[in-house]
Amino acid sequence: MTTVASFPVQQRGPSTREAPIVSGAWTVPAGLTYIFFRVDIPTSDYEDPLNSFELIVQVDNAGVWEQYSALTWQGGQWIGRDGTVNPPPTKKIPADAIVGKSTRIALVVPRRMRIGGLIQSEP
Amino acid sequence: MAAVQTTTVDINGGVTSGTSAAFGSSVQAGRAIMVGITTWNSGTSVTITGVTRDSDSFSQVATIDIGENTISIWKAENVGAGTTGVTVNASGTCDLTFAATEVSNVPTSSTADASNTATANNNDPTVSVTTVDSAPQMFGCFAHNQGDRTLTADGSYTMLAENEGGTNDMPLAWMYQLFASSGAKTVDGSIGLDGGTWGIVGASLKSEAEGGGAATPVRLRRMGLLGVQ
């Protein structure tokens, strides 16, 4: 997989005056099958049930950023199917329909928390 | 055409809702959308509290639990036009994978035909659905509680979407077949040689030619994530 963009883990949220956090736009190249997102959250922020975020994939449609896909995450300890404690939230969506289109990520963080992540493409 | 186009999403790590990718082409008003959903949460029962898309009205057709995993099929009929994806809301945090398919050649009301569920511990997810319609459009959704497995649609089923996860995300197989007669139909897949405990849901829709009248089963061509090519 190829990393398209990344966001360093740092305090984000209302008090940072950057909510929602919006990535730079990139054009989805031909030949991609999936786009993969991973969100990194330090343990104490991950396990705080008051923390949450919404990750929205947006596509440019004639100058209007329209929602392509989204997820909502809620804090609290999470043990994955393989036994991993607090695995990074991930998301995988097909890329076929947005090849050649300008795409970006909007991350809505209602409560101040440490969060980062990366976007990868899969041929 | 019948299973026109499919969109998916695979999300993990304690999510409470997810929206699929938008449909690649505008859904045609009056058609149906079928949704196959698989969820997992360690030790806690998680139910799907709702499926939404604009003003469409979704209802659960059938569901089965296999331990901490839940497999279900939902449907909406007489849907609105547009590319908006489908949103699935869960009662708690979970791993969530689902696929949504636009279905043509269906009535605008009373589309449900028949459904059934099954579970066992082997490598052959199978369920028999006794259909009533003369040209039932059968959807199958299955998952398992094991690590990564190879998911296959058997017989003449077409795999509309699949997520061959298991180790650290929720597997899903979402398949389709249009039949030319009523009666008992077998929804049939496989989860590879290693097997495991699986659950499967089969659900059929009635057929009707668009604009009214009986539908004629058509030969399906190559069908990928975006449906018939």
CSV table of C-alpha atoms in Angstrom, one decimal:
chain,number,residue,atom,x,y,z
A,1,MET,CA,0.0,0.0,0.0
A,2,THR,CA,1.1,3.5,-0.7
A,3,THR,CA,0.7,6.3,1.8
A,4,VAL,CA,-1.2,9.2,0.3
A,5,ALA,CA,-1.2,11.5,3.3
A,6,SER,CA,-0.6,11.5,7.0
A,7,PHE,CA,-1.6,13.5,10.1
A,8,PRO,CA,0.8,13.6,13.1
A,9,VAL,CA,-0.8,12.6,16.4
A,10,GLN,CA,-1.4,15.9,18.3
A,11,GLN,CA,-4.1,17.6,20.3
A,12,ARG,CA,-7.0,18.4,18.1
A,13,GLY,CA,-10.5,19.6,18.8
A,14,PRO,CA,-12.5,22.7,19.5
A,15,SER,CA,-9.9,24.5,21.6
A,16,THR,CA,-7.3,24.2,18.8
A,17,ARG,CA,-9.6,26.2,16.5
A,18,GLU,CA,-9.2,23.5,13.8
A,19,ALA,CA,-12.4,21.6,14.0
A,20,PRO,CA,-13.2,20.1,11.6
A,21,ILE,CA,-9.7,19.2,10.5
A,22,VAL,CA,-9.6,19.1,6.7
A,23,SER,CA,-6.8,17.4,4.8
A,24,GLY,CA,-5.4,18.7,1.6
A,25,ALA,CA,-7.1,17.4,-1.5
A,26,TRP,CA,-5.6,14.8,-3.8
A,27,THR,CA,-6.7,13.2,-7.0
A,28,VAL,CA,-7.4,9.5,-6.8
A,29,PRO,CA,-5.2,7.9,-9.5
A,30,ALA,CA,-6.4,5.2,-11.9
A,31,GLY,CA,-5.8,1.6,-11.0
A,32,LEU,CA,-6.7,1.8,-7.3
A,33,THR,CA,-9.0,-0.7,-5.8
A,34,TYR,CA,-9.4,0.6,-2.3
A,35,ILE,CA,-8.6,3.5,-0.1
A,36,PHE,CA,-7.5,2.7,3.4
A,37,PHE,CA,-7.7,5.0,6.5
A,38,ARG,CA,-6.1,4.5,9.9
A,39,VAL,CA,-6.6,6.7,12.9
A,40,ASP,CA,-4.0,6.7,15.6
A,41,ILE,CA,-5.0,7.6,19.2
A,42,PRO,CA,-2.9,7.3,22.3
A,43,THR,CA,-4.2,4.9,24.9
A,44,SER,CA,-5.5,7.4,27.5
A,45,ASP,CA,-7.4,9.3,24.8
A,46,TYR,CA,-8.6,6.0,23.2
A,47,GLU,CA,-10.0,4.7,26.4
A,48,ASP,CA,-11.9,7.9,27.4
A,49,PRO,CA,-15.5,7.1,26.6
A,50,LEU,CA,-16.2,10.8,26.2
A,51,ASN,CA,-14.0,11.1,23.2
A,52,SER,CA,-15.3,10.6,19.8
A,53,PHE,CA,-14.7,11.6,16.2
A,54,GLU,CA,-16.3,11.4,12.8
A,55,LEU,CA,-14.2,10.8,9.7
A,56,ILE,CA,-15.7,11.9,6.5
A,57,VAL,CA,-14.4,11.3,3.0
A,58,GLN,CA,-15.4,14.0,0.7
A,59,VAL,CA,-15.3,14.3,-3.1
A,60,ASP,CA,-15.3,17.5,-5.2
A,61,ASN,CA,-18.4,17.7,-7.3
A,62,ALA,CA,-18.2,20.9,-9.4
A,63,GLY,CA,-16.8,22.9,-6.5
A,64,VAL,CA,-19.0,21.4,-3.8
A,65,TRP,CA,-17.4,18.9,-1.3
A,66,GLU,CA,-19.9,16.0,-1.1
A,67,GLN,CA,-19.8,13.2,1.4
A,68,TYR,CA,-18.5,9.9,-0.2
A,69,SER,CA,-18.2,7.8,3.0
A,70,ALA,CA,-18.0,8.2,6.7
A,71,LEU,CA,-17.6,6.6,10.1
A,72,THR,CA,-18.3,7.5,13.7
A,73,TRP,CA,-16.0,6.3,16.5
A,74,GLN,CA,-16.7,6.4,20.2
A,75,GLY,CA,-13.9,6.1,22.9
A,76,GLY,CA,-13.5,3.3,25.3
A,77,GLN,CA,-11.2,0.3,25.6
A,78,TRP,CA,-11.5,-1.9,22.5
A,79,ILE,CA,-10.1,-5.4,22.1
A,80,GLY,CA,-9.9,-6.4,18.5
A,81,ARG,CA,-10.7,-9.8,17.1
A,82,ASP,CA,-7.1,-10.8,17.2
A,83,GLY,CA,-6.8,-9.8,20.9
A,84,THR,CA,-5.0,-6.5,20.2
A,85,VAL,CA,-5.9,-3.9,22.8
A,86,ASN,CA,-7.1,-0.6,21.4
A,87,PRO,CA,-6.2,-1.3,17.7
A,88,PRO,CA,-6.2,1.8,15.6
A,89,PRO,CA,-9.7,2.4,14.0
A,90,THR,CA,-9.5,1.6,10.3
A,91,LYS,CA,-11.7,2.0,7.3
A,92,LYS,CA,-11.5,0.6,3.8
A,93,ILE,CA,-13.7,1.7,0.9
A,94,PRO,CA,-13.7,1.0,-2.8
A,95,ALA,CA,-12.0,3.6,-5.0
A,96,ASP,CA,-13.5,2.8,-8.3
A,97,ALA,CA,-16.1,5.4,-8.3
A,98,ILE,CA,-13.8,8.3,-7.5
A,99,VAL,CA,-10.8,7.6,-9.7
A,100,GLY,CA,-9.8,10.9,-11.2
A,101,LYS,CA,-11.7,13.0,-8.7
A,102,SER,CA,-10.4,15.4,-6.2
A,103,THR,CA,-10.8,13.9,-2.7
A,104,ARG,CA,-10.2,15.0,0.9
A,105,ILE,CA,-10.8,14.0,4.5
A,106,ALA,CA,-12.7,16.0,7.1
A,107,LEU,CA,-12.1,14.9,10.7
A,108,VAL,CA,-14.7,16.2,13.2
A,109,VAL,CA,-13.4,16.0,16.8
A,110,PRO,CA,-16.1,17.4,19.2
A,111,ARG,CA,-13.9,17.1,22.3
A,112,ARG,CA,-10.2,17.9,22.6
A,113,MET,CA,-8.1,14.8,22.2
A,114,ARG,CA,-4.9,13.5,20.7
A,115,ILE,CA,-5.5,12.1,17.3
A,116,GLY,CA,-3.6,11.5,14.0
A,117,GLY,CA,-3.6,9.0,11.2
A,118,LEU,CA,-2.8,8.2,7.6
A,119,ILE,CA,-4.4,7.5,4.3
A,120,GLN,CA,-3.2,4.7,2.0
A,121,SER,CA,-4.1,3.5,-1.4
A,122,GLU,CA,-4.2,-0.2,-2.4
A,123,PRO,CA,-3.8,-1.2,-6.1
B,1,MET,CA,-30.0,-6.0,-15.1
B,2,ALA,CA,-31.0,-6.9,-11.6
B,3,ALA,CA,-28.1,-6.4,-9.1
B,4,VAL,CA,-27.2,-3.1,-10.7
B,5,GLN,CA,-24.4,-1.7,-8.5
B,6,THR,CA,-22.9,-2.3,-5.1
B,7,THR,CA,-21.0,-0.2,-2.6
B,8,THR,CA,-19.2,-1.3,0.6
B,9,VAL,CA,-17.3,-0.2,3.7
B,10,ASP,CA,-15.2,-2.1,6.2
B,11,ILE,CA,-14.6,-0.3,9.4
B,12,ASN,CA,-13.0,-1.5,12.6
B,13,GLY,CA,-11.8,-0.5,16.1
B,14,GLY,CA,-14.8,0.6,18.0
B,15,VAL,CA,-17.1,2.4,15.6
B,16,THR,CA,-20.8,3.1,16.3
B,17,SER,CA,-21.9,3.9,12.7
B,18,GLY,CA,-20.6,3.9,9.2
B,19,THR,CA,-21.6,5.2,5.8
B,20,SER,CA,-20.7,3.1,2.7
B,21,ALA,CA,-19.0,4.7,-0.2
B,22,ALA,CA,-21.5,6.6,-2.3
B,23,PHE,CA,-23.0,4.7,-5.2
B,24,GLY,CA,-20.9,5.1,-8.4
B,25,SER,CA,-23.9,6.0,-10.4
B,26,SER,CA,-27.2,7.6,-9.4
B,27,VAL,CA,-29.6,5.0,-8.0
B,28,GLN,CA,-32.8,4.9,-10.1
B,29,ALA,CA,-35.9,6.0,-8.1
B,30,GLY,CA,-38.4,3.2,-7.4
B,31,ARG,CA,-35.9,0.4,-7.2
B,32,ALA,CA,-34.8,-1.5,-4.1
B,33,ILE,CA,-31.6,-1.5,-2.0
B,34,MET,CA,-30.5,-4.6,-0.3
B,35,VAL,CA,-27.9,-4.4,2.5
B,36,GLY,CA,-25.8,-7.2,3.9
B,37,ILE,CA,-24.3,-6.4,7.3
B,38,THR,CA,-21.8,-8.2,9.6
B,39,THR,CA,-20.8,-7.0,13.0
B,40,TRP,CA,-18.6,-8.1,15.9
B,41,ASN,CA,-18.1,-7.0,19.5
B,42,SER,CA,-16.2,-9.0,22.1
B,43,GLY,CA,-18.6,-10.2,24.7
B,44,THR,CA,-21.3,-7.6,24.2
B,45,SER,CA,-24.4,-7.9,22.2
B,46,VAL,CA,-24.5,-5.3,19.5
B,47,THR,CA,-27.6,-4.8,17.4
B,48,ILE,CA,-28.2,-2.8,14.3
B,49,THR,CA,-30.4,0.0,15.4
B,50,GLY,CA,-31.1,1.4,12.0
B,51,VAL,CA,-30.1,1.6,8.3
B,52,THR,CA,-30.6,5.0,6.6
B,53,ARG,CA,-30.2,6.6,3.2
B,54,ASP,CA,-31.9,10.0,2.6
B,55,SER,CA,-35.6,9.4,3.0
B,56,ASP,CA,-35.5,5.7,2.2
B,57,SER,CA,-37.1,3.4,4.8
B,58,PHE,CA,-35.1,0.2,5.6
B,59,SER,CA,-36.3,-2.8,7.5
B,60,GLN,CA,-34.5,-5.9,8.7
B,61,VAL,CA,-35.3,-9.0,6.6
B,62,ALA,CA,-33.5,-11.6,8.7
B,63,THR,CA,-30.6,-11.9,11.1
B,64,ILE,CA,-28.6,-14.5,12.9
B,65,ASP,CA,-26.0,-14.4,15.8
B,66,ILE,CA,-23.0,-16.7,15.9
B,67,GLY,CA,-21.5,-15.9,19.3
B,68,GLU,CA,-20.2,-12.4,19.2
B,69,ASN,CA,-20.9,-12.0,15.5
B,70,THR,CA,-24.1,-10.9,13.9
B,71,ILE,CA,-25.1,-11.3,10.2
B,72,SER,CA,-28.2,-9.6,8.8
B,73,ILE,CA,-29.9,-8.5,5.6
B,74,TRP,CA,-31.9,-5.3,5.4
B,75,LYS,CA,-34.0,-3.9,2.5
B,76,ALA,CA,-35.6,-0.7,1.3
B,77,GLU,CA,-38.1,-0.6,-1.5
B,78,ASN,CA,-39.2,2.2,-3.8
B,79,VAL,CA,-36.0,4.1,-3.0
B,80,GLY,CA,-35.1,7.6,-4.0
B,81,ALA,CA,-32.8,8.6,-6.7
B,82,GLY,CA,-29.2,9.8,-6.1
B,83,THR,CA,-25.7,8.5,-5.3
B,84,THR,CA,-26.0,8.8,-1.5
B,85,GLY,CA,-24.5,5.8,0.3
B,86,VAL,CA,-26.1,3.8,3.0
B,87,THR,CA,-25.5,4.4,6.7
B,88,VAL,CA,-25.6,1.6,9.3
B,89,ASN,CA,-26.0,2.5,13.0
B,90,ALA,CA,-25.1,0.1,15.8
B,91,SER,CA,-26.3,0.0,19.4
B,92,GLY,CA,-22.7,0.1,20.6
B,93,THR,CA,-19.1,0.0,19.5
B,94,CYS,CA,-18.2,-2.8,17.1
B,95,ASP,CA,-16.3,-3.9,14.0
B,96,LEU,CA,-18.7,-3.3,11.1
B,97,THR,CA,-18.6,-4.4,7.4
B,98,PHE,CA,-21.5,-4.1,5.0
B,99,ALA,CA,-22.4,-3.9,1.4
B,100,ALA,CA,-25.4,-2.3,-0.3
B,101,THR,CA,-26.8,-3.2,-3.7
B,102,GLU,CA,-29.2,-1.3,-5.9
B,103,VAL,CA,-31.7,-3.9,-7.3
B,104,SER,CA,-33.8,-3.4,-10.4
B,105,ASN,CA,-36.8,-5.3,-11.7
B,106,VAL,CA,-38.6,-5.3,-8.4
B,107,PRO,CA,-42.0,-4.2,-7.4
B,108,THR,CA,-42.2,-0.8,-5.7
B,109,SER,CA,-44.0,-2.4,-2.7
B,110,SER,CA,-44.2,-5.8,-1.0
B,111,THR,CA,-40.9,-6.8,-2.5
B,112,ALA,CA,-40.0,-9.4,0.1
B,113,ASP,CA,-40.3,-13.0,-1.1
B,114,ALA,CA,-38.7,-15.4,1.4
B,115,SER,CA,-35.7,-15.7,3.8
B,116,ASN,CA,-34.0,-18.1,6.1
B,117,THR,CA,-30.8,-18.4,8.3
B,118,ALA,CA,-28.4,-21.1,9.2
B,119,THR,CA,-25.2,-21.7,11.2
B,120,ALA,CA,-22.8,-24.7,11.6
B,121,ASN,CA,-19.2,-25.4,12.1
B,122,ASN,CA,-17.5,-26.5,8.9
B,123,ASN,CA,-16.3,-24.8,5.7
B,124,ASP,CA,-19.6,-24.7,3.7
B,125,PRO,CA,-22.0,-21.9,4.6
B,126,THR,CA,-25.4,-23.0,3.2
B,127,VAL,CA,-29.0,-22.2,3.8
B,128,SER,CA,-32.2,-23.3,1.9
B,129,VAL,CA,-34.8,-20.6,1.2
B,130,THR,CA,-38.2,-21.7,0.0
B,131,THR,CA,-39.1,-19.0,-2.5
B,132,VAL,CA,-42.6,-18.2,-3.8
B,133,ASP,CA,-41.9,-15.8,-6.6
B,134,SER,CA,-41.5,-17.3,-10.1
B,135,ALA,CA,-38.2,-15.3,-10.6
B,136,PRO,CA,-36.8,-14.7,-7.1
B,137,GLN,CA,-33.7,-12.5,-6.8
B,138,MET,CA,-31.7,-14.2,-4.1
B,139,PHE,CA,-29.2,-12.5,-1.9
B,140,GLY,CA,-26.9,-14.3,0.5
B,141,CYS,CA,-24.7,-12.8,3.3
B,142,PHE,CA,-22.3,-14.9,5.4
B,143,ALA,CA,-19.5,-14.5,7.8
B,144,HIS,CA,-17.5,-16.6,10.3
B,145,ASN,CA,-15.8,-16.3,13.7
B,146,GLN,CA,-12.3,-17.3,12.6
B,147,GLY,CA,-9.2,-15.7,11.4
B,148,ASP,CA,-8.7,-14.8,7.8
B,149,ARG,CA,-10.5,-17.1,5.4
B,150,THR,CA,-11.0,-17.3,1.6
B,151,LEU,CA,-14.6,-16.5,0.9
B,152,THR,CA,-16.2,-18.0,-2.2
B,153,ALA,CA,-19.6,-17.8,-3.8
B,154,ASP,CA,-20.5,-21.4,-4.9
B,155,GLY,CA,-22.7,-22.6,-7.7
B,156,SER,CA,-24.0,-19.9,-10.0
B,157,TYR,CA,-23.9,-17.2,-7.3
B,158,THR,CA,-22.1,-14.0,-8.1
B,159,MET,CA,-20.0,-12.4,-5.4
B,160,LEU,CA,-21.1,-8.8,-5.3
B,161,ALA,CA,-18.7,-7.8,-2.5
B,162,GLU,CA,-16.4,-9.5,0.0
B,163,ASN,CA,-14.1,-8.7,2.8
B,164,GLU,CA,-11.8,-11.6,3.4
B,165,GLY,CA,-11.0,-10.5,6.9
B,166,GLY,CA,-11.4,-12.3,10.2
B,167,THR,CA,-8.2,-11.8,12.1
B,168,ASN,CA,-8.6,-8.2,12.9
B,169,ASP,CA,-11.7,-7.1,10.9
B,170,MET,CA,-15.2,-8.4,10.2
B,171,PRO,CA,-15.5,-10.7,7.2
B,172,LEU,CA,-18.4,-10.5,4.8
B,173,ALA,CA,-19.5,-12.3,1.7
B,174,TRP,CA,-22.4,-10.7,-0.2
B,175,MET,CA,-23.7,-12.7,-3.2
B,176,TYR,CA,-26.6,-12.8,-5.6
B,177,GLN,CA,-28.4,-15.1,-8.0
B,178,LEU,CA,-31.5,-14.6,-10.1
B,179,PHE,CA,-33.6,-17.8,-10.4
B,180,ALA,CA,-36.1,-18.7,-13.0
B,181,SER,CA,-38.5,-20.6,-10.9
B,182,SER,CA,-40.0,-20.8,-7.4
B,183,GLY,CA,-39.3,-23.4,-4.7
B,184,ALA,CA,-36.4,-24.3,-2.5
B,185,LYS,CA,-33.2,-22.5,-3.4
B,186,THR,CA,-29.9,-23.1,-1.8
B,187,VAL,CA,-27.7,-20.1,-0.9
B,188,ASP,CA,-24.2,-21.6,-1.0
B,189,GLY,CA,-20.7,-20.3,-0.3
B,190,SER,CA,-17.5,-21.5,1.2
B,191,ILE,CA,-15.0,-20.3,3.8
B,192,GLY,CA,-11.9,-22.3,2.7
B,193,LEU,CA,-10.4,-25.5,3.8
B,194,ASP,CA,-9.9,-24.6,7.5
B,195,GLY,CA,-13.5,-23.9,8.1
B,196,GLY,CA,-15.0,-22.6,11.3
B,197,THR,CA,-18.3,-21.5,12.8
B,198,TRP,CA,-20.3,-19.6,10.2
B,199,GLY,CA,-23.6,-17.9,9.9
B,200,ILE,CA,-25.5,-17.2,6.7
B,201,VAL,CA,-28.6,-15.3,5.8
B,202,GLY,CA,-30.5,-15.8,2.6
B,203,ALA,CA,-33.3,-13.5,1.4
B,204,SER,CA,-35.1,-13.2,-1.9
B,205,LEU,CA,-36.9,-10.3,-3.5
B,206,LYS,CA,-39.8,-10.6,-6.0
B,207,SER,CA,-39.2,-9.8,-9.6
B,208,GLU,CA,-41.2,-7.5,-11.8
B,209,ALA,CA,-40.3,-5.9,-15.1
B,210,GLU,CA,-39.6,-2.3,-14.6
B,211,GLY,CA,-42.7,-0.4,-15.5
B,212,GLY,CA,-44.9,-3.4,-14.4
B,213,GLY,CA,-45.4,-7.0,-15.5
B,214,ALA,CA,-43.4,-10.2,-14.9
B,215,ALA,CA,-39.7,-10.0,-15.1
B,216,THR,CA,-37.6,-12.2,-17.4
B,217,PRO,CA,-34.4,-13.5,-15.8
B,218,VAL,CA,-31.4,-12.2,-17.7
B,219,ARG,CA,-28.0,-13.7,-18.0
B,220,LEU,CA,-25.6,-11.8,-15.8
B,221,ARG,CA,-22.4,-10.6,-17.2
B,222,ARG,CA,-19.2,-9.8,-15.3
B,223,MET,CA,-20.2,-8.2,-12.0
B,224,GLY,CA,-17.8,-6.4,-9.8
B,225,LEU,CA,-18.1,-4.0,-6.9
B,226,LEU,CA,-20.0,-1.6,-9.2
B,227,GLY,CA,-22.4,-4.2,-10.6
B,228,VAL,CA,-22.9,-5.4,-14.1
B,229,GLN,CA,-20.1,-4.0,-16.4
